[in-house]
């Protein structure tokens, strides 16, 4: 089992940057595929980015590709999301998710593919 805690959200002007972190408990972080999702008011939770267990591959939603970068530091049990060129439509609560995997190439883009979630961190982008 793993527990996840997101941090790094806040208020930023359009065009600005934020870096989100997701700290994971436990000693087997490298056995988890990880993902970032977000949920705006009145909308369903949507996929943002995913990364395989050892960080060898990354995947992005079309809406964030080229602006956001997902990464992980398995030695620090931490997942990151670097968000640049932020837009008002990026405003949402951002969640990290984890799935225990035995396949180092596994990644998930659907929220039902993840077993563990953090509490979320609010990102607000003003115009």
Short mmCIF file of N, CA, C and O in Angstrom, two decimals:
data_model
loop_
_atom_site.label_atom_id
_atom_site.label_comp_id
_atom_site.label_asym_id
_atom_site.label_seq_id
_atom_site.Cartn_x
_atom_site.Cartn_y
_atom_site.Cartn_z
N UNK A 1 0.84 -1.18 0.00
CA UNK A 1 0.00 0.00 0.00
C UNK A 1 0.88 1.24 0.00
O UNK A 1 2.00 1.22 0.51
N UNK A 2 0.38 2.33 -0.57
CA UNK A 2 1.13 3.57 -0.63
C UNK A 2 0.21 4.73 -0.29
O UNK A 2 -0.97 4.71 -0.62
N UNK A 3 0.73 5.70 0.40
CA UNK A 3 -0.01 6.91 0.70
C UNK A 3 0.64 8.06 -0.06
O UNK A 3 1.87 8.16 -0.14
N UNK A 4 -0.21 8.94 -0.61
CA UNK A 4 0.25 10.01 -1.48
C UNK A 4 -0.17 11.37 -0.94
O UNK A 4 -1.32 11.53 -0.52
N UNK A 5 0.75 12.33 -0.97
CA UNK A 5 0.46 13.68 -0.52
C UNK A 5 0.98 14.67 -1.56
O UNK A 5 2.19 14.76 -1.79
N UNK A 6 0.05 15.41 -2.17
CA UNK A 6 0.42 16.43 -3.15
C UNK A 6 0.72 17.76 -2.48
O UNK A 6 0.19 18.07 -1.41
N UNK A 7 1.55 18.55 -3.13
CA UNK A 7 1.86 19.90 -2.67
C UNK A 7 2.33 20.72 -3.87
O UNK A 7 2.59 20.18 -4.94
N UNK A 8 2.42 22.04 -3.65
CA UNK A 8 2.96 22.92 -4.68
C UNK A 8 1.93 23.72 -5.45
O UNK A 8 2.29 24.54 -6.30
N UNK A 9 0.66 23.50 -5.18
CA UNK A 9 -0.36 24.27 -5.87
C UNK A 9 -0.39 25.71 -5.38
O UNK A 9 0.28 26.07 -4.42
N UNK A 10 -1.17 26.52 -6.06
CA UNK A 10 -1.29 27.92 -5.68
C UNK A 10 -1.93 28.75 -6.75
O UNK A 10 -2.50 28.22 -7.71
N UNK A 11 -1.82 30.06 -6.58
CA UNK A 11 -2.38 31.03 -7.53
C UNK A 11 -1.24 31.59 -8.37
O UNK A 11 -0.22 32.04 -7.84
N UNK A 12 -1.42 31.57 -9.67
CA UNK A 12 -0.39 32.07 -10.58
C UNK A 12 -1.05 32.78 -11.75
O UNK A 12 -2.19 32.45 -12.11
N UNK A 13 -0.38 33.75 -12.31
CA UNK A 13 -0.91 34.45 -13.48
C UNK A 13 -0.70 33.61 -14.74
O UNK A 13 0.21 32.78 -14.81
N UNK A 14 -1.55 33.85 -15.71
CA UNK A 14 -1.41 33.17 -16.99
C UNK A 14 0.00 33.40 -17.55
O UNK A 14 0.54 34.51 -17.47
N UNK A 15 0.58 32.33 -18.07
CA UNK A 15 1.94 32.39 -18.58
C UNK A 15 2.99 31.99 -17.55
O UNK A 15 4.16 31.81 -17.90
N UNK A 16 2.58 31.88 -16.31
CA UNK A 16 3.49 31.53 -15.25
C UNK A 16 3.72 30.03 -15.13
O UNK A 16 3.25 29.24 -15.96
N UNK A 17 4.46 29.66 -14.09
CA UNK A 17 4.85 28.26 -13.88
C UNK A 17 4.61 27.84 -12.44
O UNK A 17 4.64 28.67 -11.52
N UNK A 18 4.38 26.56 -12.27
CA UNK A 18 4.29 25.93 -10.95
C UNK A 18 4.89 24.54 -11.07
O UNK A 18 4.84 23.92 -12.14
N UNK A 19 5.42 24.04 -9.95
CA UNK A 19 5.85 22.65 -9.90
C UNK A 19 5.12 21.95 -8.78
O UNK A 19 5.24 22.34 -7.61
N UNK A 20 4.36 20.93 -9.14
CA UNK A 20 3.66 20.12 -8.15
C UNK A 20 4.53 18.94 -7.75
O UNK A 20 5.30 18.42 -8.56
N UNK A 21 4.38 18.55 -6.50
CA UNK A 21 5.07 17.37 -5.99
C UNK A 21 4.05 16.40 -5.41
O UNK A 21 2.99 16.82 -4.92
N UNK A 22 4.38 15.14 -5.45
CA UNK A 22 3.54 14.09 -4.86
C UNK A 22 4.49 13.18 -4.09
O UNK A 22 5.26 12.43 -4.70
N UNK A 23 4.44 13.28 -2.77
CA UNK A 23 5.30 12.47 -1.92
C UNK A 23 4.60 11.16 -1.58
O UNK A 23 3.44 11.16 -1.16
N UNK A 24 5.31 10.06 -1.76
CA UNK A 24 4.76 8.74 -1.52
C UNK A 24 5.41 8.08 -0.31
O UNK A 24 6.62 8.21 -0.10
N UNK A 25 4.60 7.40 0.47
CA UNK A 25 5.12 6.64 1.60
C UNK A 25 5.58 5.27 1.13
O UNK A 25 5.26 4.84 0.01
N UNK A 26 6.27 4.55 1.99
CA UNK A 26 6.65 3.18 1.65
C UNK A 26 8.00 3.09 0.98
O UNK A 26 8.61 4.09 0.60
N UNK A 27 8.47 1.84 0.82
CA UNK A 27 9.81 1.61 0.30
C UNK A 27 9.82 1.05 -1.11
O UNK A 27 10.87 0.73 -1.63
N UNK A 28 8.64 0.94 -1.74
CA UNK A 28 8.58 0.31 -3.05
C UNK A 28 8.03 1.25 -4.11
O UNK A 28 7.33 0.83 -5.03
N UNK A 29 8.33 2.53 -3.97
CA UNK A 29 7.80 3.53 -4.91
C UNK A 29 8.15 3.17 -6.34
O UNK A 29 7.36 3.42 -7.26
N UNK A 30 9.29 2.57 -6.56
CA UNK A 30 9.73 2.24 -7.91
C UNK A 30 8.91 1.12 -8.54
O UNK A 30 9.09 0.83 -9.72
N UNK A 31 8.01 0.51 -7.80
CA UNK A 31 7.14 -0.53 -8.33
C UNK A 31 5.77 0.03 -8.71
O UNK A 31 4.86 -0.72 -9.05
N UNK A 32 5.63 1.35 -8.68
CA UNK A 32 4.34 1.97 -8.99
C UNK A 32 4.44 2.82 -10.25
O UNK A 32 5.32 3.68 -10.37
N UNK A 33 3.51 2.57 -11.17
CA UNK A 33 3.28 3.52 -12.25
C UNK A 33 2.50 4.69 -11.66
O UNK A 33 1.63 4.49 -10.82
N UNK A 34 2.81 5.89 -12.12
CA UNK A 34 2.21 7.09 -11.53
C UNK A 34 1.56 7.95 -12.59
O UNK A 34 1.95 7.94 -13.76
N UNK A 35 0.60 8.73 -12.13
CA UNK A 35 -0.08 9.63 -13.06
C UNK A 35 -0.57 10.88 -12.35
O UNK A 35 -0.73 10.91 -11.13
N UNK A 36 -0.77 11.92 -13.13
CA UNK A 36 -1.41 13.15 -12.67
C UNK A 36 -2.75 13.29 -13.39
O UNK A 36 -2.84 13.11 -14.61
N UNK A 37 -3.77 13.65 -12.62
CA UNK A 37 -5.08 13.95 -13.14
C UNK A 37 -5.51 15.29 -12.57
O UNK A 37 -4.94 15.78 -11.60
N UNK A 38 -6.54 15.88 -13.16
CA UNK A 38 -7.07 17.13 -12.62
C UNK A 38 -8.58 17.16 -12.77
O UNK A 38 -9.15 16.50 -13.65
N UNK A 39 -9.19 17.94 -11.90
CA UNK A 39 -10.65 18.08 -11.94
C UNK A 39 -11.02 19.54 -11.72
O UNK A 39 -10.72 20.10 -10.66
N UNK A 40 -11.63 20.12 -12.72
CA UNK A 40 -12.12 21.49 -12.64
C UNK A 40 -13.55 21.47 -12.11
O UNK A 40 -14.25 20.46 -12.22
N UNK A 41 -14.02 22.58 -11.54
CA UNK A 41 -15.39 22.63 -11.01
C UNK A 41 -16.42 22.25 -12.06
O UNK A 41 -16.38 22.77 -13.19
N UNK A 42 -17.30 21.34 -11.70
CA UNK A 42 -18.36 20.95 -12.60
C UNK A 42 -17.95 20.02 -13.72
O UNK A 42 -18.76 19.70 -14.59
N UNK A 43 -16.70 19.57 -13.69
CA UNK A 43 -16.21 18.68 -14.73
C UNK A 43 -15.70 17.38 -14.14
O UNK A 43 -15.42 17.29 -12.95
N UNK A 44 -15.58 16.38 -15.00
CA UNK A 44 -15.04 15.11 -14.57
C UNK A 44 -13.52 15.18 -14.44
O UNK A 44 -12.87 16.02 -15.06
N UNK A 45 -12.99 14.28 -13.62
CA UNK A 45 -11.54 14.20 -13.49
C UNK A 45 -10.95 13.75 -14.83
O UNK A 45 -11.46 12.82 -15.45
N UNK A 46 -9.88 14.42 -15.25
CA UNK A 46 -9.29 14.10 -16.54
C UNK A 46 -7.80 13.81 -16.41
O UNK A 46 -7.11 14.34 -15.53
N UNK A 47 -7.32 12.99 -17.32
CA UNK A 47 -5.92 12.62 -17.38
C UNK A 47 -5.06 13.80 -17.79
O UNK A 47 -5.43 14.57 -18.68
N UNK A 48 -3.91 13.93 -17.13
CA UNK A 48 -2.95 14.98 -17.47
C UNK A 48 -1.65 14.38 -18.00
O UNK A 48 -1.19 14.71 -19.09
N UNK A 49 -1.05 13.49 -17.19
CA UNK A 49 0.24 12.91 -17.58
C UNK A 49 0.47 11.61 -16.81
O UNK A 49 -0.09 11.43 -15.73
N UNK A 50 1.30 10.75 -17.38
CA UNK A 50 1.63 9.48 -16.74
C UNK A 50 3.10 9.16 -16.95
O UNK A 50 3.72 9.63 -17.93
N UNK A 51 3.63 8.34 -16.06
CA UNK A 51 5.03 7.95 -16.14
C UNK A 51 5.15 6.51 -15.69
O UNK A 51 4.46 6.08 -14.76
N UNK A 52 6.02 5.75 -16.36
CA UNK A 52 6.22 4.36 -15.98
C UNK A 52 7.04 4.26 -14.69
O UNK A 52 7.58 5.26 -14.20
N UNK A 53 7.10 3.06 -14.14
CA UNK A 53 7.62 2.89 -12.78
C UNK A 53 9.07 3.35 -12.59
O UNK A 53 9.43 3.86 -11.54
N UNK A 54 9.91 3.18 -13.61
CA UNK A 54 11.29 3.64 -13.50
C UNK A 54 11.54 4.93 -14.28
O UNK A 54 12.68 5.36 -14.39
N UNK A 55 10.43 5.52 -14.76
CA UNK A 55 10.56 6.81 -15.42
C UNK A 55 11.05 6.75 -16.84
O UNK A 55 11.38 7.78 -17.42
N UNK A 56 11.06 5.56 -17.43
CA UNK A 56 11.59 5.43 -18.77
C UNK A 56 10.71 6.02 -19.85
O UNK A 56 11.22 6.41 -20.91
N UNK A 57 9.42 6.12 -19.59
CA UNK A 57 8.50 6.65 -20.58
C UNK A 57 7.48 7.56 -19.92
O UNK A 57 7.07 7.32 -18.78
N UNK A 58 7.08 8.59 -20.66
CA UNK A 58 6.09 9.54 -20.18
C UNK A 58 5.02 9.74 -21.24
O UNK A 58 5.28 9.56 -22.44
N UNK A 59 3.82 10.14 -20.79
CA UNK A 59 2.69 10.32 -21.68
C UNK A 59 1.88 11.52 -21.22
O UNK A 59 1.80 11.78 -20.02
N UNK A 60 1.33 12.25 -22.18
CA UNK A 60 0.64 13.50 -21.86
C UNK A 60 -0.69 13.62 -22.59
O UNK A 60 -0.84 13.14 -23.71
N UNK A 61 -1.62 14.31 -21.94
CA UNK A 61 -2.83 14.72 -22.63
C UNK A 61 -2.45 15.77 -23.67
O UNK A 61 -1.51 16.56 -23.47
N UNK A 62 -3.20 15.81 -24.75
CA UNK A 62 -2.90 16.76 -25.82
C UNK A 62 -2.93 18.20 -25.33
O UNK A 62 -2.19 19.05 -25.80
N UNK A 63 -3.80 18.46 -24.37
CA UNK A 63 -3.99 19.84 -23.89
C UNK A 63 -2.78 20.38 -23.11
O UNK A 63 -2.66 21.60 -22.94
N UNK A 64 -1.91 19.49 -22.65
CA UNK A 64 -0.76 19.95 -21.84
C UNK A 64 0.58 19.61 -22.49
O UNK A 64 1.62 20.07 -22.00
N UNK A 65 0.57 18.83 -23.55
CA UNK A 65 1.82 18.40 -24.17
C UNK A 65 2.61 19.62 -24.64
O UNK A 65 2.05 20.52 -25.25
N UNK A 66 3.87 19.62 -24.31
CA UNK A 66 4.75 20.73 -24.66
C UNK A 66 4.80 21.82 -23.60
O UNK A 66 5.68 22.68 -23.64
N UNK A 67 3.89 21.78 -22.63
CA UNK A 67 3.87 22.77 -21.55
C UNK A 67 4.16 22.13 -20.19
O UNK A 67 4.78 22.77 -19.34
N UNK A 68 3.72 20.90 -19.99
CA UNK A 68 3.88 20.20 -18.72
C UNK A 68 4.92 19.09 -18.87
O UNK A 68 5.03 18.48 -19.94
N UNK A 69 5.63 18.81 -17.79
CA UNK A 69 6.60 17.72 -17.77
C UNK A 69 6.42 16.91 -16.49
O UNK A 69 6.50 17.47 -15.39
N UNK A 70 6.18 15.62 -16.66
CA UNK A 70 6.09 14.71 -15.52
C UNK A 70 7.45 14.05 -15.32
O UNK A 70 8.13 13.69 -16.29
N UNK A 71 7.83 13.89 -14.06
CA UNK A 71 9.10 13.23 -13.75
C UNK A 71 8.98 12.60 -12.37
O UNK A 71 8.02 12.85 -11.65
N UNK A 72 9.95 11.77 -12.03
CA UNK A 72 9.94 11.13 -10.73
C UNK A 72 11.37 10.94 -10.24
O UNK A 72 12.31 10.79 -11.03
N UNK A 73 11.51 10.92 -8.92
CA UNK A 73 12.79 10.61 -8.29
C UNK A 73 12.51 9.44 -7.34
O UNK A 73 11.99 9.64 -6.24
N UNK A 74 12.83 8.25 -7.78
CA UNK A 74 12.51 7.06 -6.97
C UNK A 74 13.32 7.01 -5.68
O UNK A 74 12.87 6.43 -4.69
N UNK A 75 14.49 7.63 -5.67
CA UNK A 75 15.29 7.67 -4.44
C UNK A 75 14.62 8.54 -3.38
O UNK A 75 14.84 8.34 -2.18
N UNK A 76 13.83 9.52 -3.83
CA UNK A 76 13.15 10.42 -2.90
C UNK A 76 11.66 10.10 -2.77
O UNK A 76 10.93 10.83 -2.11
N UNK A 77 11.20 9.02 -3.43
CA UNK A 77 9.79 8.63 -3.37
C UNK A 77 8.87 9.79 -3.75
O UNK A 77 7.83 10.03 -3.11
N UNK A 78 9.24 10.51 -4.80
CA UNK A 78 8.50 11.71 -5.16
C UNK A 78 8.24 11.78 -6.65
O UNK A 78 9.13 11.51 -7.47
N UNK A 79 7.02 12.17 -6.97
CA UNK A 79 6.58 12.42 -8.34
C UNK A 79 6.43 13.93 -8.52
O UNK A 79 6.04 14.63 -7.58
N UNK A 80 6.75 14.42 -9.71
CA UNK A 80 6.67 15.86 -9.99
C UNK A 80 5.83 16.14 -11.23
O UNK A 80 5.69 15.30 -12.11
N UNK A 81 5.30 17.36 -11.27
CA UNK A 81 4.67 17.87 -12.49
C UNK A 81 5.10 19.31 -12.64
O UNK A 81 4.66 20.18 -11.88
N UNK A 82 5.98 19.57 -13.59
CA UNK A 82 6.39 20.92 -13.90
C UNK A 82 5.42 21.50 -14.91
O UNK A 82 5.23 20.93 -16.00
N UNK A 83 4.79 22.61 -14.55
CA UNK A 83 3.77 23.21 -15.40
C UNK A 83 4.23 24.59 -15.83
O UNK A 83 4.43 25.47 -14.98
N UNK A 84 4.44 24.76 -17.11
CA UNK A 84 4.86 26.04 -17.68
C UNK A 84 3.78 26.60 -18.59
O UNK A 84 2.87 25.87 -19.01
N UNK A 85 3.89 27.87 -18.91
CA UNK A 85 2.94 28.54 -19.82
C UNK A 85 1.50 28.24 -19.41
O UNK A 85 0.66 27.88 -20.23
N UNK A 86 1.23 28.41 -18.14
CA UNK A 86 -0.09 28.07 -17.61
C UNK A 86 -1.17 28.96 -18.20
O UNK A 86 -0.96 30.15 -18.48
N UNK A 87 -2.35 28.36 -18.36
CA UNK A 87 -3.51 29.03 -18.92
C UNK A 87 -4.64 28.99 -17.91
O UNK A 87 -4.69 28.08 -17.07
N UNK A 88 -5.60 29.91 -18.02
CA UNK A 88 -6.74 29.86 -17.09
C UNK A 88 -7.47 28.52 -17.12
O UNK A 88 -7.97 28.07 -16.08
N UNK A 89 -7.50 27.88 -18.26
CA UNK A 89 -8.18 26.59 -18.36
C UNK A 89 -7.43 25.46 -17.67
O UNK A 89 -7.95 24.33 -17.58
N UNK A 90 -6.24 25.71 -17.16
CA UNK A 90 -5.53 24.72 -16.36
C UNK A 90 -5.98 24.75 -14.90
O UNK A 90 -5.55 23.91 -14.11
N UNK A 91 -6.82 25.71 -14.56
CA UNK A 91 -7.32 25.80 -13.19
C UNK A 91 -8.10 24.55 -12.81
O UNK A 91 -9.04 24.16 -13.52
N UNK A 92 -7.69 23.91 -11.72
CA UNK A 92 -8.31 22.65 -11.30
C UNK A 92 -7.65 22.19 -10.01
O UNK A 92 -6.61 22.74 -9.59
N UNK A 93 -8.24 21.17 -9.41
CA UNK A 93 -7.56 20.43 -8.35
C UNK A 93 -6.77 19.31 -9.03
O UNK A 93 -7.32 18.57 -9.84
N UNK A 94 -5.49 19.24 -8.71
CA UNK A 94 -4.61 18.25 -9.32
C UNK A 94 -4.35 17.11 -8.34
O UNK A 94 -4.04 17.34 -7.17
N UNK A 95 -4.51 15.89 -8.85
CA UNK A 95 -4.35 14.69 -8.05
C UNK A 95 -3.25 13.80 -8.65
O UNK A 95 -3.15 13.68 -9.88
N UNK A 96 -2.50 13.16 -7.76
CA UNK A 96 -1.60 12.11 -8.25
C UNK A 96 -2.20 10.75 -7.91
O UNK A 96 -2.90 10.59 -6.91
N UNK A 97 -1.95 9.81 -8.79
CA UNK A 97 -2.44 8.45 -8.62
C UNK A 97 -1.31 7.46 -8.76
O UNK A 97 -0.32 7.73 -9.45
N UNK A 98 -1.48 6.29 -8.12
CA UNK A 98 -0.45 5.26 -8.16
C UNK A 98 -1.07 3.89 -8.42
O UNK A 98 -2.18 3.61 -7.96
N UNK A 99 -0.35 3.08 -9.18
CA UNK A 99 -0.78 1.71 -9.44
C UNK A 99 0.43 0.80 -9.32
O UNK A 99 1.45 1.03 -9.99
N UNK A 100 0.31 -0.23 -8.48
CA UNK A 100 1.39 -1.21 -8.34
C UNK A 100 1.48 -2.01 -9.63
O UNK A 100 0.46 -2.50 -10.13
N UNK A 101 2.70 -2.13 -10.15
CA UNK A 101 2.87 -2.84 -11.42
C UNK A 101 4.03 -3.80 -11.35
O UNK A 101 4.98 -3.61 -10.57
N UNK A 102 3.94 -4.85 -12.17
CA UNK A 102 5.07 -5.75 -12.35
C UNK A 102 5.68 -5.56 -13.74
O UNK A 102 6.73 -6.12 -14.03
N UNK A 103 5.01 -4.76 -14.55
CA UNK A 103 5.47 -4.45 -15.91
C UNK A 103 6.06 -3.05 -15.89
O UNK A 103 5.34 -2.08 -15.66
N UNK A 104 7.36 -2.95 -16.09
CA UNK A 104 8.03 -1.64 -16.04
C UNK A 104 7.58 -0.70 -17.16
O UNK A 104 7.90 0.49 -17.10
N UNK A 105 6.88 -1.23 -18.15
CA UNK A 105 6.44 -0.40 -19.26
C UNK A 105 4.99 0.06 -19.13
O UNK A 105 4.48 0.76 -19.99
N UNK A 106 4.33 -0.35 -18.04
CA UNK A 106 2.92 -0.03 -17.88
C UNK A 106 2.71 1.45 -17.58
O UNK A 106 3.46 2.05 -16.80
N UNK A 107 1.69 2.02 -18.20
CA UNK A 107 1.24 3.36 -17.83
C UNK A 107 -0.26 3.38 -17.97
O UNK A 107 -0.84 2.61 -18.72
N UNK A 108 -0.92 4.30 -17.27
CA UNK A 108 -2.37 4.38 -17.34
C UNK A 108 -2.85 5.78 -17.63
O UNK A 108 -2.31 6.75 -17.08
N UNK A 109 -3.86 5.89 -18.47
CA UNK A 109 -4.46 7.19 -18.79
C UNK A 109 -5.88 7.31 -18.28
O UNK A 109 -6.50 8.37 -18.42
N UNK A 110 -6.42 6.25 -17.70
CA UNK A 110 -7.76 6.28 -17.14
C UNK A 110 -7.69 6.26 -15.62
O UNK A 110 -6.87 5.56 -15.03
N UNK A 111 -8.58 7.02 -14.97
CA UNK A 111 -8.50 7.08 -13.51
C UNK A 111 -8.81 5.73 -12.87
O UNK A 111 -8.34 5.46 -11.76
N UNK A 112 -9.57 4.87 -13.55
CA UNK A 112 -9.87 3.57 -12.98
C UNK A 112 -8.69 2.61 -13.03
O UNK A 112 -8.75 1.50 -12.51
N UNK A 113 -7.60 3.04 -13.64
CA UNK A 113 -6.39 2.22 -13.69
C UNK A 113 -5.51 2.44 -12.47
O UNK A 113 -4.50 1.76 -12.32
N UNK A 114 -5.86 3.39 -11.64
CA UNK A 114 -5.04 3.72 -10.47
C UNK A 114 -5.75 3.29 -9.19
O UNK A 114 -6.96 3.43 -9.06
N UNK A 115 -4.97 2.77 -8.26
CA UNK A 115 -5.53 2.22 -7.03
C UNK A 115 -5.44 3.18 -5.84
O UNK A 115 -6.19 3.03 -4.88
N UNK A 116 -4.49 4.10 -5.89
CA UNK A 116 -4.25 4.99 -4.76
C UNK A 116 -4.23 6.43 -5.26
O UNK A 116 -3.70 6.71 -6.34
N UNK A 117 -4.78 7.32 -4.42
CA UNK A 117 -4.88 8.73 -4.78
C UNK A 117 -4.48 9.61 -3.61
O UNK A 117 -4.68 9.26 -2.45
N UNK A 118 -3.93 10.78 -3.95
CA UNK A 118 -3.70 11.80 -2.94
C UNK A 118 -4.95 12.62 -2.72
O UNK A 118 -5.99 12.39 -3.36
N UNK A 119 -4.83 13.63 -1.85
CA UNK A 119 -5.99 14.45 -1.50
C UNK A 119 -6.20 15.60 -2.47
O UNK A 119 -7.25 16.25 -2.46
N UNK A 120 -5.20 15.87 -3.30
CA UNK A 120 -5.30 16.92 -4.30
C UNK A 120 -4.69 18.24 -3.84
O UNK A 120 -4.59 18.52 -2.65
N UNK A 121 -4.28 19.03 -4.82
CA UNK A 121 -3.76 20.38 -4.55
C UNK A 121 -4.35 21.34 -5.57
O UNK A 121 -4.42 21.02 -6.77
N UNK A 122 -4.81 22.49 -5.11
CA UNK A 122 -5.51 23.44 -5.97
C UNK A 122 -4.52 24.27 -6.79
O UNK A 122 -3.58 24.84 -6.23
N UNK A 123 -4.78 24.36 -8.07
CA UNK A 123 -4.03 25.24 -8.97
C UNK A 123 -5.03 26.22 -9.57
O UNK A 123 -6.02 25.81 -10.18
N UNK A 124 -4.76 27.50 -9.40
CA UNK A 124 -5.62 28.54 -9.95
C UNK A 124 -4.78 29.46 -10.83
O UNK A 124 -3.77 30.01 -10.37
N UNK A 125 -5.18 29.61 -12.08
CA UNK A 125 -4.47 30.45 -13.03
C UNK A 125 -5.36 31.63 -13.38
O UNK A 125 -6.45 31.46 -13.93
N UNK A 126 -4.90 32.82 -13.07
CA UNK A 126 -5.68 34.03 -13.34
C UNK A 126 -5.30 34.59 -14.71
O UNK A 126 -4.15 34.51 -15.15
N UNK A 127 -6.28 35.23 -15.33
CA UNK A 127 -6.05 35.80 -16.67
C UNK A 127 -5.57 37.23 -16.60
O UNK A 127 -5.56 37.85 -15.55
#
